[in-house]
Tab-separated table of C-alpha atoms in Angstrom:
chain	number	residue	atom	x	y	z
A	1068	MET	CA	114.301	118.788	74.014
A	1069	ARG	CA	112.651	115.467	75.246
A	1070	SER	CA	109.649	116.966	75.383
A	1071	GLU	CA	110.358	118.260	71.707
A	1072	TYR	CA	111.285	114.451	70.292
A	1073	THR	CA	108.681	112.838	73.011
A	1074	ARG	CA	106.281	114.996	71.006
A	1075	MET	CA	107.588	113.704	67.602
A	1076	ILE	CA	106.553	110.530	68.165
A	1077	LYS	CA	102.071	110.292	67.750
A	1078	ARG	CA	100.588	107.182	70.390
A	1079	ARG	CA	97.554	105.864	68.991
A	1080	ILE	CA	95.563	106.702	72.294
A	1081	ARG	CA	95.336	109.343	72.108
A	1082	THR	CA	92.500	109.816	69.312
A	1083	GLU	CA	90.594	107.393	71.784
A	1084	LEU	CA	91.421	109.586	74.983
A	1085	ALA	CA	89.897	112.630	73.235
A	1086	ALA	CA	87.091	110.666	72.278
A	1087	ARG	CA	86.278	109.303	75.773
A	1088	LEU	CA	87.037	113.253	76.805
A	1089	ASP	CA	83.813	114.027	74.887
A	1090	GLU	CA	81.200	112.028	76.239
A	1091	THR	CA	82.648	110.835	80.036
A	1092	PRO	CA	83.017	113.470	83.061
A	1093	ALA	CA	86.440	111.754	83.898
A	1094	VAL	CA	89.023	110.425	82.116
A	1095	ALA	CA	91.679	108.784	83.892
A	1096	LEU	CA	95.136	107.957	82.551
A	1097	LEU	CA	96.942	105.230	84.288
A	1098	GLY	CA	100.217	104.426	83.328
A	1099	PRO	CA	103.747	104.249	84.772
A	1100	ARG	CA	106.132	107.607	84.297
A	1101	GLN	CA	108.043	108.535	81.591
A	1102	VAL	CA	105.751	106.682	79.479
A	1103	GLY	CA	104.045	110.398	77.868
A	1104	LYS	CA	101.515	110.662	79.714
A	1105	THR	CA	101.828	114.273	80.705
A	1106	THR	CA	102.959	115.406	77.181
A	1107	LEU	CA	99.938	113.361	75.563
A	1108	ALA	CA	98.093	114.779	77.934
A	1109	GLN	CA	98.569	118.628	77.716
A	1110	GLU	CA	98.890	118.943	73.591
A	1111	ILE	CA	94.924	117.589	74.702
A	1112	ALA	CA	94.665	120.428	77.278
A	1113	ALA	CA	96.290	122.631	74.589
A	1114	THR	CA	92.442	121.794	71.760
A	1115	ARG	CA	90.608	122.566	74.229
A	1116	PRO	CA	90.069	125.941	77.057
A	1117	SER	CA	92.233	123.913	80.569
A	1118	VAL	CA	93.672	124.350	83.741
A	1119	TYR	CA	97.483	121.917	84.692
A	1120	LEU	CA	97.875	121.091	87.613
A	1121	ASP	CA	100.530	119.178	88.803
A	1122	LEU	CA	100.273	118.037	92.650
A	1123	GLU	CA	104.054	117.064	93.371
A	1124	SER	CA	104.250	120.790	92.817
A	1125	GLU	CA	104.316	122.532	96.600
A	1126	ALA	CA	102.776	125.059	94.313
A	1127	ASP	CA	99.684	122.751	92.651
A	1128	ARG	CA	98.711	121.965	94.666
A	1129	ALA	CA	98.650	125.428	96.955
A	1130	LYS	CA	96.043	126.404	94.275
A	1131	ILE	CA	94.121	124.106	95.953
A	1132	ALA	CA	93.840	124.764	99.645
A	1133	ASP	CA	90.565	125.424	98.854
A	1134	ALA	CA	90.087	122.825	96.142
A	1135	GLU	CA	85.560	122.701	95.469
A	1136	GLN	CA	86.212	126.641	96.002
A	1137	TYR	CA	89.151	126.168	93.390
A	1138	LEU	CA	87.936	123.370	90.431
A	1139	THR	CA	84.059	124.726	90.830
A	1140	SER	CA	86.121	127.884	89.211
A	1141	HIS	CA	87.285	126.215	86.193
A	1142	GLN	CA	84.287	124.134	86.092
A	1143	ASP	CA	83.502	125.057	82.142
A	1144	LYS	CA	87.810	123.988	81.343
A	1145	LEU	CA	89.583	120.713	81.457
A	1146	VAL	CA	91.279	120.542	83.955
A	1147	VAL	CA	94.346	118.345	84.102
A	1148	LEU	CA	95.429	115.847	87.527
A	1149	ASP	CA	98.422	115.317	87.192
A	1150	GLU	CA	99.607	112.091	89.899
A	1151	VAL	CA	96.500	112.659	91.125
A	1152	HIS	CA	97.154	110.210	93.429
A	1153	ARG	CA	99.356	111.987	95.876
A	1154	LEU	CA	95.771	113.623	96.943
A	1155	PRO	CA	93.168	111.216	97.143
A	1156	GLY	CA	90.628	113.530	99.343
A	1157	LEU	CA	90.059	114.588	95.924
A	1158	PHE	CA	88.020	112.215	94.572
A	1159	GLN	CA	85.213	112.750	97.297
A	1160	ILE	CA	84.789	116.014	96.361
A	1161	LEU	CA	85.676	115.470	92.128
A	1162	ARG	CA	82.207	113.406	92.583
A	1163	GLY	CA	79.637	115.965	93.762
A	1164	LEU	CA	80.884	118.740	91.648
A	1165	ILE	CA	80.419	115.454	89.103
A	1166	ASP	CA	77.015	115.713	89.970
A	1167	ARG	CA	76.282	119.243	90.559
A	1168	GLY	CA	77.970	119.761	87.122
A	1169	ARG	CA	75.160	117.174	85.064
A	1170	ARG	CA	72.684	119.127	86.896
A	1171	LYS	CA	74.103	122.332	84.628
A	1172	GLY	CA	74.579	120.354	81.639
A	1173	LEU	CA	77.992	119.568	82.276
A	1174	ARG	CA	77.822	116.168	81.374
A	1175	ALA	CA	81.468	115.363	80.148
A	1176	GLY	CA	85.646	116.835	79.330
A	1177	ARG	CA	85.542	117.813	83.379
A	1178	PHE	CA	87.646	116.040	84.472
A	1179	LEU	CA	91.944	114.812	83.620
A	1180	LEU	CA	93.784	112.511	86.116
A	1181	LEU	CA	96.686	110.755	85.720
A	1182	GLY	CA	98.760	107.843	87.716
A	1183	SER	CA	100.927	106.202	87.471
A	1184	ALA	CA	100.257	103.333	88.895
A	1185	SER	CA	96.391	101.693	89.633
A	1186	ILE	CA	96.355	100.899	93.184
A	1187	ASP	CA	95.502	103.877	94.835
A	1188	LEU	CA	93.704	105.833	91.722
A	1189	MET	CA	91.585	102.746	91.052
A	1190	ALA	CA	90.337	102.022	94.731
A	1191	GLN	CA	89.732	105.219	95.125
A	1192	SER	CA	88.469	106.789	92.687
A	1193	GLY	CA	86.268	102.978	91.939
A	1194	GLU	CA	84.246	103.788	94.916
A	1195	SER	CA	83.514	107.715	94.833
A	1196	LEU	CA	83.593	108.148	90.236
A	1197	ALA	CA	80.966	105.102	90.233
A	1198	GLY	CA	79.716	105.362	86.898
A	1199	ARG	CA	81.958	109.368	86.785
A	1200	ILE	CA	84.710	107.977	85.689
A	1201	SER	CA	86.562	106.582	82.567
A	1202	TYR	CA	89.927	104.096	82.638
A	1203	LEU	CA	91.992	104.042	79.976
A	1204	GLU	CA	95.351	102.383	80.023
A	1205	MET	CA	98.664	104.626	78.512
A	1206	GLY	CA	101.793	101.032	78.551
A	1207	PRO	CA	105.208	102.410	76.952
A	1208	LEU	CA	105.203	102.833	72.712
A	1209	ASP	CA	104.988	99.491	71.047
A	1210	ALA	CA	105.372	97.810	67.354
A	1211	LEU	CA	102.037	100.355	65.592
A	1212	GLU	CA	103.699	103.177	66.855
A	1213	VAL	CA	107.010	102.842	66.081
A	1214	PRO	CA	108.821	102.109	61.562
A	1215	GLU	CA	108.620	98.763	60.691
A	1216	GLN	CA	111.927	99.043	60.702
A	1217	ASP	CA	112.494	100.276	63.797
A	1218	LEU	CA	111.619	96.669	65.809
A	1219	PRO	CA	114.541	95.628	66.631
A	1220	GLY	CA	115.593	98.713	68.384
A	1221	LEU	CA	112.670	99.131	69.785
A	1222	TRP	CA	112.517	95.361	71.157
A	1223	ILE	CA	115.902	96.237	72.856
A	1224	ARG	CA	115.469	99.489	74.328
A	1225	GLY	CA	112.751	99.229	75.687
A	1226	GLY	CA	109.155	101.594	74.486
A	1227	PHE	CA	109.812	104.223	77.310
A	1228	PRO	CA	109.954	107.473	74.674
A	1229	ASP	CA	113.473	108.758	76.783
A	1230	SER	CA	115.079	105.162	76.209
A	1231	TYR	CA	113.971	104.571	72.752
A	1232	LEU	CA	115.057	107.817	71.320
A	1233	ALA	CA	118.174	107.982	73.351
A	1234	ARG	CA	121.472	109.393	71.073
A	1235	SER	CA	123.287	106.094	72.281
A	1236	ASP	CA	122.449	102.780	73.556
A	1237	ARG	CA	124.816	103.537	75.982
A	1238	ILE	CA	122.982	106.591	76.926
A	1239	SER	CA	119.524	104.013	76.533
A	1240	LEU	CA	121.449	101.505	79.129
A	1241	ARG	CA	122.336	104.722	81.547
A	1242	TRP	CA	118.856	106.413	81.332
A	1243	ARG	CA	117.235	103.078	82.155
A	1244	ARG	CA	118.902	102.106	85.093
A	1245	ASP	CA	118.792	105.601	87.014
A	1246	PHE	CA	114.743	104.880	86.298
A	1247	ILE	CA	115.112	101.180	88.115
A	1248	ARG	CA	116.628	103.188	90.323
A	1249	THR	CA	113.626	105.907	90.768
A	1250	TYR	CA	111.346	103.531	90.798
A	1251	LEU	CA	113.407	101.486	93.872
A	1252	GLU	CA	114.279	104.514	95.812
A	1253	ARG	CA	112.015	107.171	95.356
A	1254	ASP	CA	108.216	105.454	93.736
A	1255	ILE	CA	107.932	102.142	95.259
A	1256	PRO	CA	108.152	103.288	98.751
A	1257	MET	CA	105.582	106.081	98.258
A	1258	PHE	CA	102.617	103.233	96.595
A	1259	GLY	CA	103.311	100.608	98.941
A	1260	PRO	CA	104.448	98.880	101.938
A	1261	ARG	CA	108.271	99.726	102.657
A	1262	ILE	CA	110.178	97.395	101.051
A	1263	ALA	CA	114.009	97.442	100.958
A	1264	ALA	CA	114.829	98.785	97.439
A	1265	GLU	CA	118.295	96.016	97.032
A	1266	THR	CA	115.797	93.326	97.937
A	1267	LEU	CA	113.113	94.279	95.570
A	1268	ARG	CA	115.688	95.292	92.562
A	1269	ARG	CA	116.889	91.936	94.318
A	1270	PHE	CA	112.986	90.115	93.286
A	1271	TRP	CA	112.714	92.543	90.081
A	1272	THR	CA	116.110	91.535	87.847
A	1273	MET	CA	115.217	87.343	89.407
A	1274	LEU	CA	111.631	87.537	87.378
A	1275	ALA	CA	114.125	89.168	84.340
A	1276	HIS	CA	116.209	85.930	83.906
A	1277	HIS	CA	112.662	84.034	84.693
A	1278	GLN	CA	110.886	86.017	82.162
A	1279	SER	CA	107.989	83.740	80.348
A	1280	GLY	CA	108.702	82.041	83.219
A	1281	LEU	CA	105.770	80.172	85.042
A	1282	LEU	CA	105.301	81.393	89.071
A	1283	ASN	CA	106.873	79.602	91.619
A	1284	ALA	CA	106.953	82.093	94.342
A	1285	SER	CA	108.501	79.310	96.956
A	1286	GLU	CA	111.784	79.305	94.417
A	1287	PHE	CA	112.147	82.448	94.824
A	1288	ALA	CA	110.630	83.397	98.234
A	1289	ARG	CA	114.214	80.606	99.494
A	1290	SER	CA	116.056	82.864	97.376
A	1291	LEU	CA	115.355	86.103	98.770
A	1292	GLY	CA	114.634	84.697	101.709
A	1293	VAL	CA	111.139	85.352	102.817
A	1294	ASP	CA	107.981	83.695	102.347
A	1295	SER	CA	105.515	83.606	99.812
A	1296	LYS	CA	103.293	85.212	101.323
A	1297	THR	CA	105.543	88.385	100.971
A	1298	VAL	CA	106.923	86.395	97.596
A	1299	ALA	CA	103.752	87.944	96.686
A	1300	SER	CA	102.905	91.151	98.240
A	1301	TYR	CA	106.043	91.396	96.054
A	1302	LEU	CA	104.453	90.865	92.557
A	1303	ASP	CA	101.152	92.237	93.198
A	1304	LEU	CA	103.467	95.753	94.201
A	1305	LEU	CA	104.664	95.159	90.487
A	1306	VAL	CA	101.696	94.406	88.576
A	1307	ASP	CA	99.392	97.317	90.368
A	1308	LEU	CA	102.664	99.820	89.338
A	1309	LEU	CA	101.923	98.199	85.961
A	1310	LEU	CA	105.540	96.937	85.476
A	1311	VAL	CA	104.863	93.117	85.939
A	1312	ARG	CA	101.788	91.581	83.243
A	1313	ARG	CA	100.709	88.539	84.789
A	1314	LEU	CA	99.312	86.004	81.818
A	1315	GLU	CA	96.884	83.779	83.485
A	1316	PRO	CA	96.675	80.556	82.406
A	1317	TRP	CA	93.385	79.094	80.492
A	1318	HIS	CA	91.202	77.560	82.239
A	1319	SER	CA	87.604	76.756	80.828
A	1320	ASN	CA	88.318	73.260	79.489
A	1321	ALA	CA	87.211	70.961	82.193
A	1322	ALA	CA	88.611	68.181	79.961
A	1323	LYS	CA	91.818	68.712	80.238
A	1324	ARG	CA	94.686	68.354	83.225
A	1325	LEU	CA	95.661	72.128	83.133
A	1326	THR	CA	98.606	74.676	84.416
A	1327	LYS	CA	96.753	76.905	87.252
A	1328	SER	CA	100.308	78.947	88.100
A	1329	PRO	CA	100.569	81.942	86.027
A	1330	ARG	CA	102.710	83.257	83.817
A	1331	ILE	CA	104.997	87.009	84.924
A	1332	TYR	CA	106.685	88.861	82.616
A	1333	VAL	CA	108.447	92.190	82.905
A	1334	ARG	CA	106.212	94.104	80.199
A	1335	ASP	CA	108.814	96.148	79.137
A	1336	SER	CA	111.498	94.768	76.981
A	1337	GLY	CA	114.089	97.215	77.522
A	1338	LEU	CA	114.125	97.088	81.221
A	1339	VAL	CA	113.782	93.045	81.190
A	1340	HIS	CA	118.047	93.884	79.656
A	1341	ALA	CA	118.191	96.835	81.949
A	1342	LEU	CA	117.846	94.806	84.796
A	1343	LEU	CA	120.167	91.798	83.845
A	1344	ASN	CA	122.925	94.527	82.387
A	1345	LEU	CA	122.271	93.622	78.794
A	1346	GLY	CA	123.055	97.691	76.481
A	1347	ASP	CA	123.134	96.811	73.095
A	1348	GLN	CA	121.481	93.938	70.624
A	1349	GLU	CA	125.097	92.165	70.667
A	1350	ALA	CA	124.887	91.540	74.512
A	1351	VAL	CA	121.045	90.845	73.858
A	1352	LEU	CA	121.308	87.809	71.899
A	1353	GLY	CA	124.145	86.238	73.411
A	1354	HIS	CA	121.972	85.641	76.385
A	1355	PRO	CA	119.347	83.081	76.643
A	1356	VAL	CA	116.946	85.816	77.568
A	1357	ALA	CA	116.933	87.055	74.496
A	1358	GLY	CA	113.921	84.611	73.264
A	1359	ALA	CA	111.615	85.137	76.388
A	1360	SER	CA	111.825	88.704	76.040
A	1361	TRP	CA	111.154	88.947	72.333
A	1362	GLU	CA	108.038	86.533	73.136
A	1363	GLY	CA	107.152	89.897	76.154
A	1364	PHE	CA	108.071	92.480	73.771
A	1365	ALA	CA	105.499	90.937	70.824
A	1366	ILE	CA	102.199	90.094	74.003
A	1367	GLU	CA	102.797	93.623	75.118
A	1368	SER	CA	102.639	95.185	71.789
A	1369	LEU	CA	99.730	91.801	70.685
A	1370	ILE	CA	97.283	92.994	74.023
A	1371	ALA	CA	97.792	96.871	73.840
A	1372	ALA	CA	96.786	96.392	69.299
A	1373	ALA	CA	93.601	94.356	70.449
A	1374	PRO	CA	89.739	95.702	70.363
A	1375	GLU	CA	89.143	96.614	74.571
A	1376	GLY	CA	87.395	93.394	76.298
A	1377	THR	CA	89.930	91.005	75.409
A	1378	VAL	CA	91.542	88.535	77.315
A	1379	ALA	CA	94.938	86.961	77.943
A	1380	ASN	CA	95.835	84.157	78.120
A	1381	PHE	CA	98.342	81.787	76.998
A	1382	TYR	CA	97.449	77.769	77.604
A	1383	ARG	CA	99.450	74.832	78.848
A	1384	THR	CA	98.156	71.095	79.169
A	1385	LEU	CA	100.202	69.118	81.942
A	1386	ALA	CA	100.384	66.694	79.258
A	1387	GLY	CA	102.742	69.176	76.635
A	1388	ALA	CA	100.191	71.282	74.704
A	1389	GLU	CA	100.795	74.658	74.866
A	1390	ILE	CA	99.951	78.508	73.545
A	1391	ASP	CA	101.719	80.962	74.236
A	1392	LEU	CA	99.075	83.520	73.746
A	1393	VAL	CA	95.459	82.922	73.402
A	1394	LEU	CA	93.306	86.136	73.123
A	1395	THR	CA	89.571	86.091	73.204
A	1396	LEU	CA	87.628	88.184	70.831
A	1397	PRO	CA	84.575	90.428	72.905
A	1398	HIS	CA	82.991	88.433	70.028
A	1399	GLY	CA	84.308	85.091	71.677
A	1400	ALA	CA	86.105	84.439	68.656
A	1401	LEU	CA	89.802	82.631	70.162
A	1402	TRP	CA	92.919	84.326	68.656
A	1403	ALA	CA	96.043	81.134	69.042
A	1404	ILE	CA	99.142	82.905	69.036
A	1405	GLU	CA	102.451	81.028	68.772
A	1406	ILE	CA	105.556	83.432	69.227
A	1407	LYS	CA	109.269	82.778	67.819
A	1408	ARG	CA	112.580	84.873	67.418
A	1409	SER	CA	113.252	83.121	64.350
A	1410	LEU	CA	113.660	84.055	59.826
A	1411	ALA	CA	112.096	80.081	59.590
A	1412	PRO	CA	109.871	79.499	62.745
A	1413	LYS	CA	108.556	75.883	63.722
A	1414	VAL	CA	105.997	74.814	65.524
A	1415	GLU	CA	106.505	72.066	67.915
A	1416	ARG	CA	103.772	69.321	68.381
A	1417	GLY	CA	102.932	70.893	71.729
A	1418	PHE	CA	100.570	73.527	69.727
A	1419	HIS	CA	99.212	71.638	67.283
A	1420	HIS	CA	97.666	69.904	69.997
A	1421	ALA	CA	96.306	72.611	71.754
A	1422	VAL	CA	94.693	74.363	68.948
A	1423	GLU	CA	93.172	70.390	68.335
A	1424	ASP	CA	91.536	71.662	72.100
A	1425	LEU	CA	91.054	75.166	71.856
A	1426	GLN	CA	89.645	75.402	67.806
A	1427	PRO	CA	90.669	78.981	67.180
A	1428	ALA	CA	89.089	80.647	65.215
A	1429	ARG	CA	93.342	81.993	63.765
A	1430	ARG	CA	96.067	79.728	63.855
A	1431	ILE	CA	99.231	82.624	64.138
A	1432	VAL	CA	102.974	82.193	65.030
A	1433	ILE	CA	104.522	85.421	65.108
A	1434	TYR	CA	108.194	85.691	63.680
A	1435	PRO	CA	110.337	88.279	63.223
A	1436	GLY	CA	110.603	88.956	59.632
A	1437	VAL	CA	108.557	91.031	56.891
A	1438	GLU	CA	106.394	88.940	55.050
A	1439	ARG	CA	103.624	86.559	55.808
A	1440	PHE	CA	104.011	82.790	54.895
A	1441	PRO	CA	101.580	79.961	55.756
A	1442	MET	CA	103.087	76.791	57.874
A	1443	GLY	CA	100.428	74.055	56.935
A	1444	HIS	CA	96.953	73.074	58.997
A	1445	ALA	CA	95.525	76.182	59.193
A	1446	ILE	CA	98.650	77.756	60.423
A	1447	GLU	CA	100.314	80.897	59.215
A	1448	ALA	CA	103.643	83.177	59.505
A	1449	VAL	CA	102.941	86.874	60.056
A	1450	PRO	CA	105.145	89.165	60.877
A	1451	LEU	CA	104.328	91.301	64.767
A	1452	ALA	CA	103.384	94.649	63.105
A	1453	GLN	CA	101.167	92.869	60.490
A	1454	ALA	CA	99.325	90.911	63.063
A	1455	SER	CA	98.691	94.086	65.638
A	1456	ARG	CA	97.425	95.891	62.666
A	1457	GLU	CA	95.047	92.775	62.472
A	1458	LEU	CA	94.151	93.286	65.737
A	1459	LEU	CA	93.907	96.868	65.749
A	1460	ALA	CA	91.665	97.019	62.444
A	1461	LEU	CA	89.183	95.279	64.242
A	1462	HIS	CA	88.198	97.680	67.086
A	1463	ASP	CA	84.676	99.064	66.824
């Protein structure tokens, strides 16, 4: 039933994934567990001759005990390798198969590699498959993948399909708690150094409380009883697992004294709420994290909709000029985006000062309403889904 529900949602990334497979010998589809990578890969595989192997399955691993022979016997098919990081030795073999295949005219659509993290997969494939592989990141559902009237529910439950589609808020919260526990007890120890699950849970929860705040590693270190380097390693791990976003500050304006610390966001709003034991909309709205949570939710959707090559930052000077999100589009134009969880948004003086510094092409306030309207000074209030569609329209 879960996969049936998941298939009801059309993922935007499917078109791009199919196009990459038609252009490149190997494509790596990266994203957290349970985000829908396997379902999407199986949908793509159903459209062409293919073989699917789950490398967490002993039976499927046994099939490729002699990987070169097995994969050569299926060189005329798309081979989907799920959880490919479990067999790092495969990457060198794939390189040889791709190179031999090119000489036979097999130039695209050979391998689809699925990974639950960017750490091992990108490091290993980066060495052996350079020039032979294309990377795509698949995140949770965003503002363009659900009906616009369902955005409040997507914000509260988050974008993991099983959480979003759960029959009740209670079931959704339980799913997210189980997801967190599985990552802490099973997946993170597999990807990174041995870290006590309870310590990492405390750190993850602290990040949720600190949503959208500037990173203060020393403060986290004191609370956890570790040093700042250890905190940095914990953060690196969660970032590499695509569970936390480290939004870097804008740094191109040498004439201004700018904040140097990154802002930190737990990337899925539903996980923010689960870490803080907020089970429904009333609980979220009554908690101080509500505004920061909605800010992170909006940022993830906007970045997901932006054209490939877009760079995301925030802007903050020591004098108080500030912009929540600055998008540098591939052709160099800047979008300055302020995010407000209010139906009557107001722009602070710091935003006006910041846009004077940067002179962006667009000045936008994202808010949870349904109509766009001018706010003066070339600033426009725009609903999240509308702004996301405008960014999507900029794709080549």
